[in-house]
mmCIF file of C-alpha atoms and ligand atoms in Angstrom:
data_model
loop_
_atom_site.group_PDB
_atom_site.id
_atom_site.type_symbol
_atom_site.label_atom_id
_atom_site.label_comp_id
_atom_site.label_asym_id
_atom_site.label_seq_id
_atom_site.Cartn_x
_atom_site.Cartn_y
_atom_site.Cartn_z
ATOM 1 C CA MET A 1 11.681 1.524 17.207
ATOM 2 C CA ASP A 2 9.696 -1.670 16.701
ATOM 3 C CA CYS A 3 7.793 -1.302 13.420
ATOM 4 C CA LEU A 4 6.110 -4.311 11.796
ATOM 5 C CA PHE A 5 6.531 -3.018 8.246
ATOM 6 C CA CYS A 6 10.193 -2.082 8.793
ATOM 7 C CA ARG A 7 10.697 -5.663 9.983
ATOM 8 C CA MET A 8 9.031 -6.914 6.793
ATOM 9 C CA VAL A 9 11.305 -4.693 4.671
ATOM 10 C CA ALA A 10 14.270 -6.157 6.564
ATOM 11 C CA GLY A 11 13.036 -9.699 5.889
ATOM 12 C CA ASP A 12 12.557 -10.483 9.583
ATOM 13 C CA VAL A 13 8.774 -10.978 9.209
ATOM 14 C CA PRO A 14 7.470 -12.992 6.246
ATOM 15 C CA ALA A 15 5.503 -11.231 3.539
ATOM 16 C CA THR A 16 3.871 -12.358 0.297
ATOM 17 C CA VAL A 17 5.676 -9.830 -1.883
ATOM 18 C CA VAL A 18 4.045 -9.023 -5.229
ATOM 19 C CA HIS A 19 6.180 -6.044 -6.313
ATOM 20 C CA GLU A 20 9.455 -4.453 -5.233
ATOM 21 C CA THR A 21 11.614 -1.530 -6.288
ATOM 22 C CA ASP A 22 14.687 -0.028 -4.681
ATOM 23 C CA ARG A 23 12.447 2.279 -2.619
ATOM 24 C CA THR A 24 9.076 0.482 -2.372
ATOM 25 C CA LEU A 25 7.610 -2.864 -1.360
ATOM 26 C CA ALA A 26 4.142 -4.307 -2.042
ATOM 27 C CA PHE A 27 2.752 -7.401 -0.318
ATOM 28 C CA ARG A 28 -0.623 -9.057 0.236
ATOM 29 C CA ASP A 29 -2.657 -7.958 3.251
ATOM 30 C CA ILE A 30 -2.918 -10.758 5.813
ATOM 31 C CA ASN A 31 -6.646 -10.033 6.271
ATOM 32 C CA PRO A 32 -7.883 -9.272 2.740
ATOM 33 C CA GLN A 33 -11.017 -7.169 2.308
ATOM 34 C CA ALA A 34 -11.313 -7.728 -1.458
ATOM 35 C CA PRO A 35 -10.074 -10.298 -4.022
ATOM 36 C CA THR A 36 -7.027 -8.051 -4.464
ATOM 37 C CA HIS A 37 -5.824 -6.403 -1.242
ATOM 38 C CA VAL A 38 -2.199 -5.369 -1.436
ATOM 39 C CA LEU A 39 -0.298 -2.977 0.842
ATOM 40 C CA VAL A 40 2.188 -0.687 -0.906
ATOM 41 C CA ILE A 41 4.804 0.961 1.303
ATOM 42 C CA PRO A 42 7.990 2.986 1.097
ATOM 43 C CA LYS A 43 10.918 0.992 2.456
ATOM 44 C CA ALA A 44 11.928 4.017 4.517
ATOM 45 C CA HIS A 45 9.911 4.599 7.660
ATOM 46 C CA HIS A 46 7.416 7.481 7.513
ATOM 47 C CA PRO A 47 4.460 7.457 9.936
ATOM 48 C CA THR A 48 1.678 8.805 7.705
ATOM 49 C CA VAL A 49 0.996 9.858 4.137
ATOM 50 C CA ALA A 50 0.959 13.456 5.384
ATOM 51 C CA THR A 51 4.474 13.274 6.825
ATOM 52 C CA LEU A 52 5.693 11.425 3.735
ATOM 53 C CA ALA A 53 4.237 14.117 1.476
ATOM 54 C CA SER A 54 6.051 16.795 3.485
ATOM 55 C CA ASP A 55 9.343 14.994 4.024
ATOM 56 C CA ASP A 56 9.817 13.158 0.702
ATOM 57 C CA PRO A 57 7.179 13.947 -1.948
ATOM 58 C CA ASP A 58 9.206 12.160 -4.623
ATOM 59 C CA LEU A 59 8.999 8.956 -2.568
ATOM 60 C CA LEU A 60 5.217 9.394 -2.243
ATOM 61 C CA GLY A 61 5.082 9.552 -6.021
ATOM 62 C CA ALA A 62 7.147 6.372 -6.232
ATOM 63 C CA VAL A 63 4.697 4.580 -3.903
ATOM 64 C CA ILE A 64 1.713 5.632 -6.041
ATOM 65 C CA ARG A 65 3.521 4.598 -9.237
ATOM 66 C CA ALA A 66 4.313 1.210 -7.657
ATOM 67 C CA ALA A 67 0.626 0.824 -6.761
ATOM 68 C CA ARG A 68 -0.306 1.387 -10.395
ATOM 69 C CA GLN A 69 2.128 -1.295 -11.493
ATOM 70 C CA VAL A 70 0.616 -3.722 -8.972
ATOM 71 C CA ALA A 71 -2.878 -2.844 -10.294
ATOM 72 C CA VAL A 72 -1.715 -3.707 -13.815
ATOM 73 C CA GLN A 73 -0.196 -6.981 -12.581
ATOM 74 C CA GLU A 74 -3.456 -7.840 -10.826
ATOM 75 C CA GLY A 75 -5.576 -7.123 -13.922
ATOM 76 C CA LEU A 76 -7.211 -4.058 -12.351
ATOM 77 C CA ALA A 77 -5.832 -1.539 -14.849
ATOM 78 C CA THR A 78 -3.963 -1.488 -18.130
ATOM 79 C CA GLU A 79 -0.760 0.323 -18.980
ATOM 80 C CA ASP A 80 -2.785 3.093 -20.613
ATOM 81 C CA GLY A 81 -6.198 2.761 -18.975
ATOM 82 C CA VAL A 82 -8.107 2.486 -15.707
ATOM 83 C CA GLU A 83 -10.484 -0.414 -16.423
ATOM 84 C CA PRO A 84 -11.850 -2.138 -14.408
ATOM 85 C CA GLY A 85 -10.329 0.063 -11.701
ATOM 86 C CA TYR A 86 -9.157 -0.105 -8.140
ATOM 87 C CA ARG A 87 -9.109 1.931 -4.940
ATOM 88 C CA LEU A 88 -6.189 3.297 -2.923
ATOM 89 C CA VAL A 89 -6.927 3.896 0.771
ATOM 90 C CA THR A 90 -4.573 5.500 3.260
ATOM 91 C CA ASN A 91 -5.883 5.412 6.811
ATOM 92 C CA THR A 92 -4.425 8.299 8.786
ATOM 93 C CA GLY A 93 -4.873 8.385 12.549
ATOM 94 C CA PRO A 94 -7.144 6.548 14.974
ATOM 95 C CA ALA A 95 -10.530 7.685 13.653
ATOM 96 C CA ALA A 96 -9.620 6.202 10.274
ATOM 97 C CA GLY A 97 -8.425 2.965 11.881
ATOM 98 C CA GLN A 98 -4.697 3.265 11.234
ATOM 99 C CA THR A 99 -3.102 0.413 13.189
ATOM 100 C CA VAL A 100 0.375 0.272 11.625
ATOM 101 C CA HIS A 101 2.242 3.560 11.871
ATOM 102 C CA HIS A 102 4.382 3.068 8.773
ATOM 103 C CA VAL A 103 2.571 4.675 5.852
ATOM 104 C CA HIS A 104 0.873 2.190 3.539
ATOM 105 C CA LEU A 105 -1.528 2.376 0.623
ATOM 106 C CA HIS A 106 -4.255 -0.271 0.653
ATOM 107 C CA LEU A 107 -4.768 -1.285 -2.981
ATOM 108 C CA LEU A 108 -8.241 -2.842 -3.240
ATOM 109 C CA GLY A 109 -9.974 -4.307 -6.264
ATOM 110 C CA GLY A 110 -11.565 -7.299 -7.898
ATOM 111 C CA ARG A 111 -15.105 -6.588 -6.690
ATOM 112 C CA ASP A 112 -17.597 -3.724 -6.738
ATOM 113 C CA LEU A 113 -16.081 -1.576 -3.992
ATOM 114 C CA GLY A 114 -19.121 0.619 -3.363
ATOM 115 C CA TRP A 115 -19.236 4.258 -2.410
ATOM 116 C CA PRO A 116 -19.180 5.823 0.144
ATOM 117 C CA PRO A 117 -16.760 3.537 1.992
ATOM 118 C CA GLY A 118 -17.569 2.445 5.535
HETATM 119 P P1 LIG B 1 -4.246 0.037 8.834
HETATM 120 O O1 LIG B 1 -5.337 -0.471 9.765
HETATM 121 O O2 LIG B 1 -4.736 0.963 7.774
HETATM 122 O O3 LIG B 1 -3.060 0.570 9.617
HETATM 123 O O4 LIG B 1 -3.760 -1.239 8.031
HETATM 124 C C1 LIG B 1 -2.886 -2.193 8.530
HETATM 125 C C2 LIG B 1 -3.058 -3.408 7.680
HETATM 126 O O5 LIG B 1 -1.961 -4.280 7.897
HETATM 127 C C3 LIG B 1 -4.334 -4.228 8.007
HETATM 128 O O6 LIG B 1 -5.157 -4.309 6.847
HETATM 129 C C4 LIG B 1 -3.779 -5.593 8.416
HETATM 130 O O7 LIG B 1 -4.587 -6.656 7.973
HETATM 131 C C5 LIG B 1 -2.418 -5.598 7.757
HETATM 132 N N1 LIG B 1 -1.425 -6.464 8.379
HETATM 133 C C6 LIG B 1 -1.129 -6.562 9.705
HETATM 134 N N2 LIG B 1 -0.137 -7.446 9.891
HETATM 135 C C7 LIG B 1 0.200 -7.922 8.652
HETATM 136 C C8 LIG B 1 1.148 -8.881 8.176
HETATM 137 N N3 LIG B 1 1.981 -9.538 9.000
HETATM 138 N N4 LIG B 1 1.204 -9.109 6.845
HETATM 139 C C9 LIG B 1 0.378 -8.468 5.987
HETATM 140 N N5 LIG B 1 -0.528 -7.554 6.374
HETATM 141 C C10 LIG B 1 -0.624 -7.288 7.690
HETATM 142 ZN ZN1 LIG B 2 8.473 1.331 9.740
#
């Protein structure tokens, strides 16, 4: 299987890594849509957030906890608060625009993100 994000986990494709644990990796999106745009992934390959939630819910929790730590690093949240705030987006399937089929959370922040999203 040829998966871009698995290749990044393996170190075969360069990534600007901002956070890493034994089970998760976070790196800057190559085409940022906000001042902070980081992708947070499990190192293990799971196609979507839905399959990850079914197959390894503890790992999904680890990915969300990693995202929070990145948000704190980026000044988007505090250890005990949610100011100024950030958004986690998980595109699932073609209508949502999922292009990489290794589950990833988009962590967006640093500007007024607006609602509803496009
Ligand atoms: P999605 O469209 O939700 O599947 O998101 C895939 C994301 O991966 C897009 O925001 C791309 O900009 C990003 N992306 C693609 N290739 C790379 C890369 N080599 N390094 C960092 N981000 C990438
Ligand atoms: Zn993968």
